[in-house]
mmCIF file of C-alpha atoms in Angstrom:
data_model
loop_
_atom_site.group_PDB
_atom_site.id
_atom_site.type_symbol
_atom_site.label_atom_id
_atom_site.label_comp_id
_atom_site.label_asym_id
_atom_site.label_seq_id
_atom_site.Cartn_x
_atom_site.Cartn_y
_atom_site.Cartn_z
ATOM 1 C CA MET A 1 -80.104 37.660 69.126
ATOM 2 C CA MET A 2 -76.821 39.638 68.664
ATOM 3 C CA PHE A 3 -75.643 42.087 71.328
ATOM 4 C CA GLY A 4 -72.917 44.559 69.970
ATOM 5 C CA GLY A 5 -71.769 41.787 67.639
ATOM 6 C CA LEU A 6 -71.796 39.165 70.450
ATOM 7 C CA PRO A 7 -74.456 36.449 70.538
ATOM 8 C CA TYR A 8 -74.796 36.942 74.200
ATOM 9 C CA GLU A 9 -75.922 39.792 76.397
ATOM 10 C CA VAL A 10 -73.090 41.944 77.974
ATOM 11 C CA GLY A 11 -73.652 45.235 80.282
ATOM 12 C CA PRO A 12 -71.927 48.545 79.812
ATOM 13 C CA ILE A 13 -69.239 48.695 82.593
ATOM 14 C CA ARG A 14 -66.827 46.611 84.522
ATOM 15 C CA PRO A 15 -63.736 47.554 86.600
ATOM 16 C CA PRO A 16 -60.630 48.450 84.712
ATOM 17 C CA SER A 17 -58.845 45.777 86.479
ATOM 18 C CA GLU A 18 -61.291 43.413 84.556
ATOM 19 C CA ALA A 19 -60.482 44.776 81.065
ATOM 20 C CA ALA A 20 -59.599 41.261 79.720
ATOM 21 C CA SER A 21 -62.241 39.403 81.607
ATOM 22 C CA LEU A 22 -65.116 37.466 80.022
ATOM 23 C CA LEU A 23 -68.081 39.465 80.770
ATOM 24 C CA ILE A 24 -71.420 37.681 81.712
ATOM 25 C CA ARG A 25 -74.514 39.638 82.408
ATOM 26 C CA ALA A 26 -76.584 38.126 85.255
ATOM 27 C CA THR A 27 -78.674 41.260 86.079
ATOM 28 C CA ARG A 28 -79.396 44.426 84.257
ATOM 29 C CA ASN A 29 -78.542 47.758 85.511
ATOM 30 C CA CYS A 30 -78.781 48.924 89.229
ATOM 31 C CA PRO A 31 -81.428 48.135 91.814
ATOM 32 C CA TRP A 32 -80.707 51.457 93.631
ATOM 33 C CA ASN A 33 -79.746 53.865 90.868
ATOM 34 C CA ARG A 34 -80.221 56.986 92.819
ATOM 35 C CA CYS A 35 -76.318 57.813 93.608
ATOM 36 C CA GLU A 36 -75.977 61.530 92.732
ATOM 37 C CA PHE A 37 -72.585 61.085 91.164
ATOM 38 C CA CYS A 38 -73.230 58.054 88.949
ATOM 39 C CA PRO A 39 -74.727 58.374 85.499
ATOM 40 C CA THR A 40 -74.303 54.913 84.155
ATOM 41 C CA TYR A 41 -77.755 53.375 84.614
ATOM 42 C CA LYS A 42 -80.156 56.400 84.869
ATOM 43 C CA GLY A 43 -83.394 56.064 83.175
ATOM 44 C CA LEU A 44 -83.042 52.252 83.044
ATOM 45 C CA LYS A 45 -85.130 49.652 84.957
ATOM 46 C CA PHE A 46 -83.456 47.040 86.989
ATOM 47 C CA GLU A 47 -84.103 43.482 86.087
ATOM 48 C CA ARG A 48 -83.135 39.996 87.135
ATOM 49 C CA ARG A 49 -82.284 37.925 84.262
ATOM 50 C CA PRO A 50 -83.755 34.484 84.050
ATOM 51 C CA LEU A 51 -81.323 31.957 85.201
ATOM 52 C CA GLU A 52 -81.726 29.883 81.981
ATOM 53 C CA ASP A 53 -80.881 32.892 79.802
ATOM 54 C CA VAL A 54 -77.634 33.392 81.786
ATOM 55 C CA LEU A 55 -76.722 29.902 81.495
ATOM 56 C CA GLU A 56 -77.313 29.982 77.838
ATOM 57 C CA ASP A 57 -75.249 32.987 77.617
ATOM 58 C CA ILE A 58 -72.279 31.042 79.139
ATOM 59 C CA ASP A 59 -72.797 28.245 76.473
ATOM 60 C CA GLN A 60 -72.882 30.938 73.614
ATOM 61 C CA ALA A 61 -69.518 32.448 75.042
ATOM 62 C CA THR A 62 -68.006 29.106 75.143
ATOM 63 C CA ALA A 63 -69.053 28.322 71.479
ATOM 64 C CA LEU A 64 -67.811 31.738 70.340
ATOM 65 C CA HIS A 65 -64.396 32.180 72.205
ATOM 66 C CA GLY A 66 -63.327 28.699 73.508
ATOM 67 C CA ASP A 67 -61.665 28.295 76.664
ATOM 68 C CA VAL A 68 -59.566 31.341 76.205
ATOM 69 C CA PHE A 69 -60.229 33.516 79.508
ATOM 70 C CA GLN A 70 -58.410 33.486 82.746
ATOM 71 C CA THR A 71 -60.809 35.746 84.467
ATOM 72 C CA ALA A 72 -64.528 36.469 84.312
ATOM 73 C CA PHE A 73 -66.616 39.300 85.527
ATOM 74 C CA ILE A 74 -70.467 38.815 86.418
ATOM 75 C CA GLN A 75 -72.430 42.072 85.667
ATOM 76 C CA ASP A 76 -74.348 44.457 86.283
ATOM 77 C CA ALA A 77 -74.134 46.703 89.283
ATOM 78 C CA ASN A 78 -75.340 44.200 91.986
ATOM 79 C CA SER A 79 -75.284 40.530 90.964
ATOM 80 C CA LEU A 80 -75.666 39.344 94.707
ATOM 81 C CA VAL A 81 -79.248 40.647 94.656
ATOM 82 C CA MET A 82 -79.714 37.081 93.038
ATOM 83 C CA LYS A 83 -80.634 34.132 95.188
ATOM 84 C CA THR A 84 -77.691 32.790 96.483
ATOM 85 C CA ASP A 85 -78.390 29.372 94.957
ATOM 86 C CA ASP A 86 -78.880 30.936 91.436
ATOM 87 C CA LEU A 87 -75.480 32.566 91.719
ATOM 88 C CA VAL A 88 -73.829 29.520 92.751
ATOM 89 C CA LYS A 89 -75.402 27.631 89.707
ATOM 90 C CA VAL A 90 -73.868 30.570 87.407
ATOM 91 C CA ILE A 91 -70.530 30.559 88.982
ATOM 92 C CA ALA A 92 -70.531 26.609 88.652
ATOM 93 C CA HIS A 93 -71.526 26.897 85.135
ATOM 94 C CA LEU A 94 -68.869 29.353 84.209
ATOM 95 C CA ARG A 95 -66.201 27.282 85.842
ATOM 96 C CA GLU A 96 -67.508 24.099 84.044
ATOM 97 C CA LYS A 97 -67.469 25.802 80.474
ATOM 98 C CA PHE A 98 -64.325 27.623 81.028
ATOM 99 C CA PRO A 99 -61.954 25.599 82.951
ATOM 100 C CA SER A 100 -58.894 27.976 82.482
ATOM 101 C CA VAL A 101 -60.846 30.720 84.558
ATOM 102 C CA ARG A 102 -58.927 31.444 87.840
ATOM 103 C CA ARG A 103 -60.851 34.476 88.942
ATOM 104 C CA ILE A 104 -64.512 35.309 89.184
ATOM 105 C CA THR A 105 -65.333 38.699 90.353
ATOM 106 C CA SER A 106 -68.611 40.709 90.521
ATOM 107 C CA TYR A 107 -69.909 44.301 91.728
ATOM 108 C CA ALA A 108 -72.285 44.402 94.832
ATOM 109 C CA ARG A 109 -73.713 46.781 97.183
ATOM 110 C CA ALA A 110 -72.793 46.996 100.773
ATOM 111 C CA ARG A 111 -76.474 46.797 102.036
ATOM 112 C CA THR A 112 -77.119 43.689 99.830
ATOM 113 C CA VAL A 113 -73.708 41.642 101.204
ATOM 114 C CA ALA A 114 -74.891 42.911 104.816
ATOM 115 C CA ARG A 115 -78.179 41.019 104.407
ATOM 116 C CA LYS A 116 -76.290 37.892 103.296
ATOM 117 C CA SER A 117 -75.126 35.469 105.887
ATOM 118 C CA VAL A 118 -71.442 34.737 106.183
ATOM 119 C CA GLU A 119 -72.476 31.100 105.390
ATOM 120 C CA GLU A 120 -74.117 32.198 102.013
ATOM 121 C CA LEU A 121 -70.957 34.207 101.121
ATOM 122 C CA GLY A 122 -69.067 31.158 101.920
ATOM 123 C CA GLN A 123 -71.124 29.070 99.390
ATOM 124 C CA LEU A 124 -70.320 31.523 96.835
ATOM 125 C CA TYR A 125 -66.661 31.390 97.708
ATOM 126 C CA GLU A 126 -66.614 27.764 97.767
ATOM 127 C CA ALA A 127 -68.486 27.879 94.270
ATOM 128 C CA GLY A 128 -65.777 30.018 93.028
ATOM 129 C CA LEU A 129 -66.477 33.648 93.750
ATOM 130 C CA SER A 130 -62.951 35.226 94.095
ATOM 131 C CA ARG A 131 -63.587 38.877 94.621
ATOM 132 C CA LEU A 132 -66.156 41.314 95.091
ATOM 133 C CA HIS A 133 -65.954 45.067 94.067
ATOM 134 C CA ILE A 134 -68.114 47.192 96.630
ATOM 135 C CA GLY A 135 -68.422 51.099 96.405
ATOM 136 C CA LEU A 136 -67.737 52.551 99.824
ATOM 137 C CA GLU A 137 -67.249 56.138 98.031
ATOM 138 C CA SER A 138 -67.197 57.695 101.692
ATOM 139 C CA GLY A 139 -67.243 56.812 105.426
ATOM 140 C CA TYR A 140 -68.679 59.908 106.343
ATOM 141 C CA ASP A 141 -72.340 59.478 106.762
ATOM 142 C CA PRO A 142 -73.619 62.950 106.091
ATOM 143 C CA LEU A 143 -71.787 62.928 102.763
ATOM 144 C CA LEU A 144 -73.121 59.484 101.997
ATOM 145 C CA LYS A 145 -76.924 60.797 102.736
ATOM 146 C CA TYR A 146 -76.218 63.962 100.454
ATOM 147 C CA MET A 147 -75.016 61.790 97.613
ATOM 148 C CA GLN A 148 -78.141 59.388 98.089
ATOM 149 C CA LYS A 149 -75.916 56.416 98.456
ATOM 150 C CA GLY A 150 -78.413 54.392 100.313
ATOM 151 C CA VAL A 151 -76.009 53.053 102.670
ATOM 152 C CA THR A 152 -74.350 53.986 106.056
ATOM 153 C CA SER A 153 -70.738 53.534 106.973
ATOM 154 C CA ASP A 154 -71.888 50.884 109.605
ATOM 155 C CA LEU A 155 -73.619 48.851 106.803
ATOM 156 C CA VAL A 156 -70.352 48.971 104.884
ATOM 157 C CA VAL A 157 -68.260 47.635 107.888
ATOM 158 C CA GLU A 158 -71.000 44.947 108.637
ATOM 159 C CA GLY A 159 -70.894 43.882 104.978
ATOM 160 C CA GLY A 160 -67.356 44.275 104.288
ATOM 161 C CA ARG A 161 -66.459 42.195 107.280
ATOM 162 C CA LYS A 162 -68.647 39.379 106.191
ATOM 163 C CA VAL A 163 -67.188 39.235 102.914
ATOM 164 C CA VAL A 164 -63.546 39.176 104.439
ATOM 165 C CA GLU A 165 -64.729 36.552 106.926
ATOM 166 C CA SER A 166 -66.076 34.373 104.145
ATOM 167 C CA GLY A 167 -62.785 34.168 102.256
ATOM 168 C CA ILE A 168 -63.767 36.267 99.225
ATOM 169 C CA SER A 169 -61.346 38.983 98.420
ATOM 170 C CA LEU A 170 -62.695 42.447 98.931
ATOM 171 C CA CYS A 171 -62.117 45.410 96.944
ATOM 172 C CA LEU A 172 -63.548 48.771 98.340
ATOM 173 C CA TYR A 173 -63.834 51.909 96.087
ATOM 174 C CA VAL A 174 -63.399 55.509 97.380
ATOM 175 C CA VAL A 175 -64.249 58.600 95.595
ATOM 176 C CA LEU A 176 -61.837 61.341 96.073
ATOM 177 C CA GLY A 177 -63.038 64.859 96.075
ATOM 178 C CA LEU A 178 -66.794 63.498 96.549
ATOM 179 C CA GLY A 179 -67.554 66.218 99.003
ATOM 180 C CA GLY A 180 -66.091 68.939 96.611
ATOM 181 C CA ARG A 181 -65.982 72.244 98.957
ATOM 182 C CA LEU A 182 -69.203 71.425 100.703
ATOM 183 C CA ARG A 183 -69.841 72.444 104.208
ATOM 184 C CA LEU A 184 -71.927 69.586 106.035
ATOM 185 C CA GLU A 185 -72.846 70.033 109.710
ATOM 186 C CA GLY A 186 -71.021 73.351 109.803
ATOM 187 C CA GLU A 187 -67.442 71.663 108.882
ATOM 188 C CA GLU A 188 -65.305 71.326 105.818
ATOM 189 C CA THR A 189 -66.602 68.074 104.202
ATOM 190 C CA TRP A 190 -63.151 67.175 102.602
ATOM 191 C CA ARG A 191 -61.546 66.670 106.063
ATOM 192 C CA ASN A 192 -64.394 64.523 107.429
ATOM 193 C CA HIS A 193 -64.514 62.633 104.217
ATOM 194 C CA ALA A 194 -60.923 61.548 104.355
ATOM 195 C CA LEU A 195 -61.071 60.660 108.056
ATOM 196 C CA HIS A 196 -64.217 58.901 108.253
ATOM 197 C CA THR A 197 -63.375 56.934 105.274
ATOM 198 C CA GLY A 198 -59.972 55.991 106.631
ATOM 199 C CA ARG A 199 -61.848 54.832 109.833
ATOM 200 C CA VAL A 200 -64.020 52.590 107.968
ATOM 201 C CA LEU A 201 -61.321 51.173 105.901
ATOM 202 C CA ASN A 202 -59.322 50.448 108.926
ATOM 203 C CA GLU A 203 -62.389 48.824 110.368
ATOM 204 C CA VAL A 204 -62.789 46.422 107.513
ATOM 205 C CA ASN A 205 -59.271 46.015 106.116
ATOM 206 C CA PRO A 206 -60.078 44.871 102.606
ATOM 207 C CA ASP A 207 -57.835 43.181 100.400
ATOM 208 C CA TYR A 208 -57.718 46.222 97.857
ATOM 209 C CA ILE A 209 -58.710 49.977 98.183
ATOM 210 C CA ARG A 210 -59.305 51.590 94.882
ATOM 211 C CA VAL A 211 -59.537 55.354 94.456
ATOM 212 C CA ARG A 212 -61.644 57.282 91.836
ATOM 213 C CA THR A 213 -61.848 61.092 91.494
ATOM 214 C CA LEU A 214 -65.089 62.624 91.294
ATOM 215 C CA THR A 215 -65.932 63.862 87.756
ATOM 216 C CA ILE A 216 -69.167 65.657 87.054
ATOM 217 C CA LYS A 217 -70.919 65.570 83.890
ATOM 218 C CA GLU A 218 -74.400 65.630 82.444
ATOM 219 C CA GLY A 219 -76.639 62.817 83.203
ATOM 220 C CA MET A 220 -75.567 62.867 86.740
ATOM 221 C CA PRO A 221 -78.052 64.326 89.431
ATOM 222 C CA LEU A 222 -75.199 65.892 90.931
ATOM 223 C CA TYR A 223 -74.687 68.055 87.624
ATOM 224 C CA ASP A 224 -77.605 70.027 88.411
ATOM 225 C CA ARG A 225 -76.282 71.035 91.657
ATOM 226 C CA LEU A 226 -72.972 72.062 90.073
ATOM 227 C CA VAL A 227 -75.040 74.257 87.502
ATOM 228 C CA THR A 228 -76.910 76.025 90.217
ATOM 229 C CA GLY A 229 -73.902 76.548 92.239
ATOM 230 C CA GLU A 230 -74.869 74.506 95.184
ATOM 231 C CA PHE A 231 -71.871 72.125 94.565
ATOM 232 C CA GLU A 232 -68.521 73.289 93.900
ATOM 233 C CA PRO A 233 -65.895 70.661 93.048
ATOM 234 C CA SER A 234 -62.411 70.545 94.424
ATOM 235 C CA SER A 235 -59.254 71.590 92.633
ATOM 236 C CA ASP A 236 -56.827 68.909 91.850
ATOM 237 C CA ALA A 237 -54.471 70.190 94.680
ATOM 238 C CA GLU A 238 -57.509 69.951 97.081
ATOM 239 C CA VAL A 239 -58.200 66.472 95.922
ATOM 240 C CA VAL A 240 -54.608 65.486 96.474
ATOM 241 C CA ARG A 241 -54.442 67.028 99.879
ATOM 242 C CA GLU A 242 -57.585 64.908 100.918
ATOM 243 C CA GLU A 243 -55.886 61.715 99.494
ATOM 244 C CA GLN A 244 -52.677 62.574 101.724
ATOM 245 C CA LEU A 245 -55.019 62.843 104.853
ATOM 246 C CA LEU A 246 -56.674 59.527 104.084
ATOM 247 C CA ILE A 247 -53.417 57.732 103.526
ATOM 248 C CA GLU A 248 -51.950 59.067 106.517
ATOM 249 C CA ASN A 249 -54.697 57.770 108.637
ATOM 250 C CA LEU A 250 -54.962 54.284 107.277
ATOM 251 C CA ASP A 251 -53.907 51.451 109.261
ATOM 252 C CA VAL A 252 -54.371 48.349 107.020
ATOM 253 C CA THR A 253 -52.662 45.724 105.019
ATOM 254 C CA SER A 254 -54.590 46.441 101.881
ATOM 255 C CA TYR A 255 -53.012 47.160 98.449
ATOM 256 C CA PHE A 256 -53.806 50.768 97.635
ATOM 257 C CA ALA A 257 -54.670 50.981 93.960
ATOM 258 C CA SER A 258 -55.067 54.267 91.821
ATOM 259 C CA ASP A 259 -55.810 52.641 88.454
ATOM 260 C CA HIS A 260 -58.331 55.124 86.876
ATOM 261 C CA SER A 261 -57.242 57.836 84.335
ATOM 262 C CA THR A 262 -59.323 60.428 86.350
ATOM 263 C CA ASN A 263 -57.015 60.296 89.120
ATOM 264 C CA VAL A 264 -54.538 63.065 89.734
ATOM 265 C CA LEU A 265 -51.588 60.751 90.803
ATOM 266 C CA MET A 266 -51.862 57.247 89.461
ATOM 267 C CA ASP A 267 -48.362 56.685 90.805
ATOM 268 C CA VAL A 268 -49.797 56.797 94.392
ATOM 269 C CA ARG A 269 -50.227 53.007 94.608
ATOM 270 C CA GLY A 270 -48.687 50.377 96.588
ATOM 271 C CA GLN A 271 -48.918 47.859 99.490
ATOM 272 C CA LEU A 272 -49.801 49.176 103.015
ATOM 273 C CA PRO A 273 -48.143 49.629 105.267
ATOM 274 C CA GLU A 274 -44.957 48.950 103.603
ATOM 275 C CA ASP A 275 -45.163 51.476 100.878
ATOM 276 C CA LYS A 276 -47.069 54.237 102.762
ATOM 277 C CA GLU A 277 -44.097 56.528 103.106
ATOM 278 C CA SER A 278 -43.235 56.456 99.326
ATOM 279 C CA MET A 279 -46.737 57.030 98.433
ATOM 280 C CA LEU A 280 -46.786 60.025 100.725
ATOM 281 C CA SER A 281 -43.657 61.313 99.263
ATOM 282 C CA ILE A 282 -44.967 61.556 95.791
ATOM 283 C CA ILE A 283 -48.108 63.547 97.124
ATOM 284 C CA GLU A 284 -45.571 65.865 99.079
ATOM 285 C CA GLN A 285 -43.778 66.591 96.038
ATOM 286 C CA TYR A 286 -46.863 67.255 93.911
ATOM 287 C CA LEU A 287 -48.207 69.640 96.729
ATOM 288 C CA ARG A 288 -45.035 71.654 96.456
ATOM 289 C CA LEU A 289 -45.367 72.267 92.829
ATOM 290 C CA SER A 290 -46.679 75.724 91.716
ATOM 291 C CA GLU A 291 -50.213 75.670 90.181
ATOM 292 C CA GLU A 292 -48.546 76.127 86.696
ATOM 293 C CA GLU A 293 -46.395 73.223 87.265
ATOM 294 C CA GLN A 294 -49.730 71.276 88.654
ATOM 295 C CA LEU A 295 -51.574 72.162 85.531
ATOM 296 C CA ASN A 296 -48.770 71.059 83.322
ATOM 297 C CA PHE A 297 -48.260 67.814 85.021
ATOM 298 C CA ARG A 298 -52.227 67.137 84.811
ATOM 299 C CA LEU A 299 -52.641 68.133 81.349
ATOM 300 C CA GLY A 300 -49.642 66.187 80.068
ATOM 301 C CA THR A 301 -50.922 63.033 81.770
ATOM 302 C CA LEU A 302 -54.238 63.390 80.327
ATOM 303 C CA PHE A 303 -52.586 64.007 76.897
ATOM 304 C CA ARG A 304 -51.806 60.254 76.945
ATOM 305 C CA TYR A 305 -55.441 59.321 76.347
ATOM 306 C CA PHE A 306 -56.294 61.527 73.459
ATOM 307 C CA GLY A 307 -53.349 61.318 71.043
ATOM 308 C CA TYR A 308 -51.283 64.090 72.007
ATOM 309 C CA GLU A 309 -47.368 63.857 71.959
ATOM 310 C CA PRO A 310 -45.410 64.394 73.911
ATOM 311 C CA HIS A 311 -47.094 63.476 77.160
ATOM 312 C CA TYR A 312 -46.317 61.909 80.624
ATOM 313 C CA ARG A 313 -46.857 58.386 81.571
ATOM 314 C CA SER A 314 -46.037 58.928 85.144
ATOM 315 C CA TYR A 315 -44.937 61.261 87.703
ATOM 316 C CA LYS A 316 -41.197 60.253 87.043
ATOM 317 C CA GLU A 317 -41.482 61.239 83.606
ATOM 318 C CA PHE A 318 -42.610 64.650 84.557
ATOM 319 C CA LEU A 319 -39.530 65.078 86.527
ATOM 320 C CA LEU A 320 -37.418 64.607 83.314
ATOM 321 C CA PRO A 321 -36.392 68.243 82.222
ATOM 322 C CA SER A 322 -36.373 67.416 78.423
ATOM 323 C CA ARG A 323 -39.947 65.672 78.555
ATOM 324 C CA ARG A 324 -41.440 68.619 80.714
ATOM 325 C CA GLU A 325 -39.889 71.146 78.175
ATOM 326 C CA ALA A 326 -41.568 69.241 75.246
ATOM 327 C CA VAL A 327 -44.950 69.120 77.176
ATOM 328 C CA THR A 328 -44.684 72.819 78.119
ATOM 329 C CA ALA A 329 -44.119 73.729 74.488
ATOM 330 C CA VAL A 330 -47.612 72.192 73.432
ATOM 331 C CA ILE A 331 -49.231 73.699 76.597
ATOM 332 C CA ASP A 332 -47.836 77.032 75.723
ATOM 333 C CA ALA A 333 -49.018 76.963 72.048
ATOM 334 C CA LEU A 334 -52.550 76.014 73.271
ATOM 335 C CA GLN A 335 -52.498 78.890 75.743
ATOM 336 C CA ARG A 336 -51.354 81.331 72.940
ATOM 337 C CA ASP A 337 -54.147 80.383 70.367
ATOM 338 C CA GLN A 338 -56.697 80.126 72.967
ATOM 339 C CA PRO A 339 -56.111 81.927 76.409
ATOM 340 C CA GLY A 340 -57.425 79.419 79.051
ATOM 341 C CA ARG A 341 -57.735 76.370 76.948
ATOM 342 C CA PRO A 342 -55.327 74.290 78.810
ATOM 343 C CA LYS A 343 -57.583 74.345 81.988
ATOM 344 C CA GLU A 344 -60.747 73.911 79.911
ATOM 345 C CA LEU A 345 -59.085 70.788 78.423
ATOM 346 C CA VAL A 346 -58.385 69.148 81.865
ATOM 347 C CA ALA A 347 -62.223 69.290 82.563
ATOM 348 C CA GLU A 348 -63.012 68.070 79.000
ATOM 349 C CA PHE A 349 -60.839 65.287 78.918
ATOM 350 C CA SER A 350 -61.579 64.352 82.519
ATOM 351 C CA ARG A 351 -65.408 64.233 81.453
ATOM 352 C CA MET A 352 -64.640 61.922 78.431
ATOM 353 C CA LEU A 353 -62.955 59.370 80.718
ATOM 354 C CA ILE A 354 -65.850 58.440 82.329
#
């Protein structure tokens, strides 16, 4: 059977950092699949693929590609739900058939990892599992409950610490703007989201912190709350203010990555704590901009992904007078032809990037 032109099965997503990786599908879809903000597997049944099928896929991938990959990613949303011995066999077969692979990674849920012993995780590490990508999303329990994440912050800490102790590199994901303008427990959610997320990250101290920005589109349960007015998303400036508070409260030795095109400031990245000051400096510069300038930067950055010229590839390019003047001319033309269109494009482009 062919899957999208390939003689082996491939799932729908992987982290941006795994763009050049060999993709091997060990499970199908997500065993939880209830998160309000995720449309990826809605309506699809979770399945554990037979071990022999996964091993056969690795053989098919070898026959097709040869030993050309340096990294591999095991799909789908939570491969650690497999029996540890079976996953060890998958990893071992990958390393045997692709000896040039130096990094093997996968997604996992914090609850699943917390159920594993450090010894089991250590077996996976010894087999060759290099890194786990886990969605923290928020450290604020009322928000995790609202979004039906199915975990608590304590579970993330427990599972995350086990991963770190096992030797496996850990990447935790945070969703900026996840609480929008909600008020949970009588308080502004954005502030508690930032502070409690910082607390969890400090307790775990993962190798990587990767931020994503909440983008709502049809297919997400959260979209219905948006339509009814129950949920109101944060503005770009509010998201950046939240990111500022998060970074200010981090006491970690993690690498902070902003490597997704939905993020307002992809330039805010670096090794903590060394780069904290420079990261906060970019945020402070952005927050001093007028609303018009913030829109100019955001849209000019999004232009990059949709064939518009000119565009901004970084905040530094936005600061170049000649580049800003050229982008401004394009935006002004859009505004003249269709008043309000620039703001609409920001929302449309963002939805298309997830």
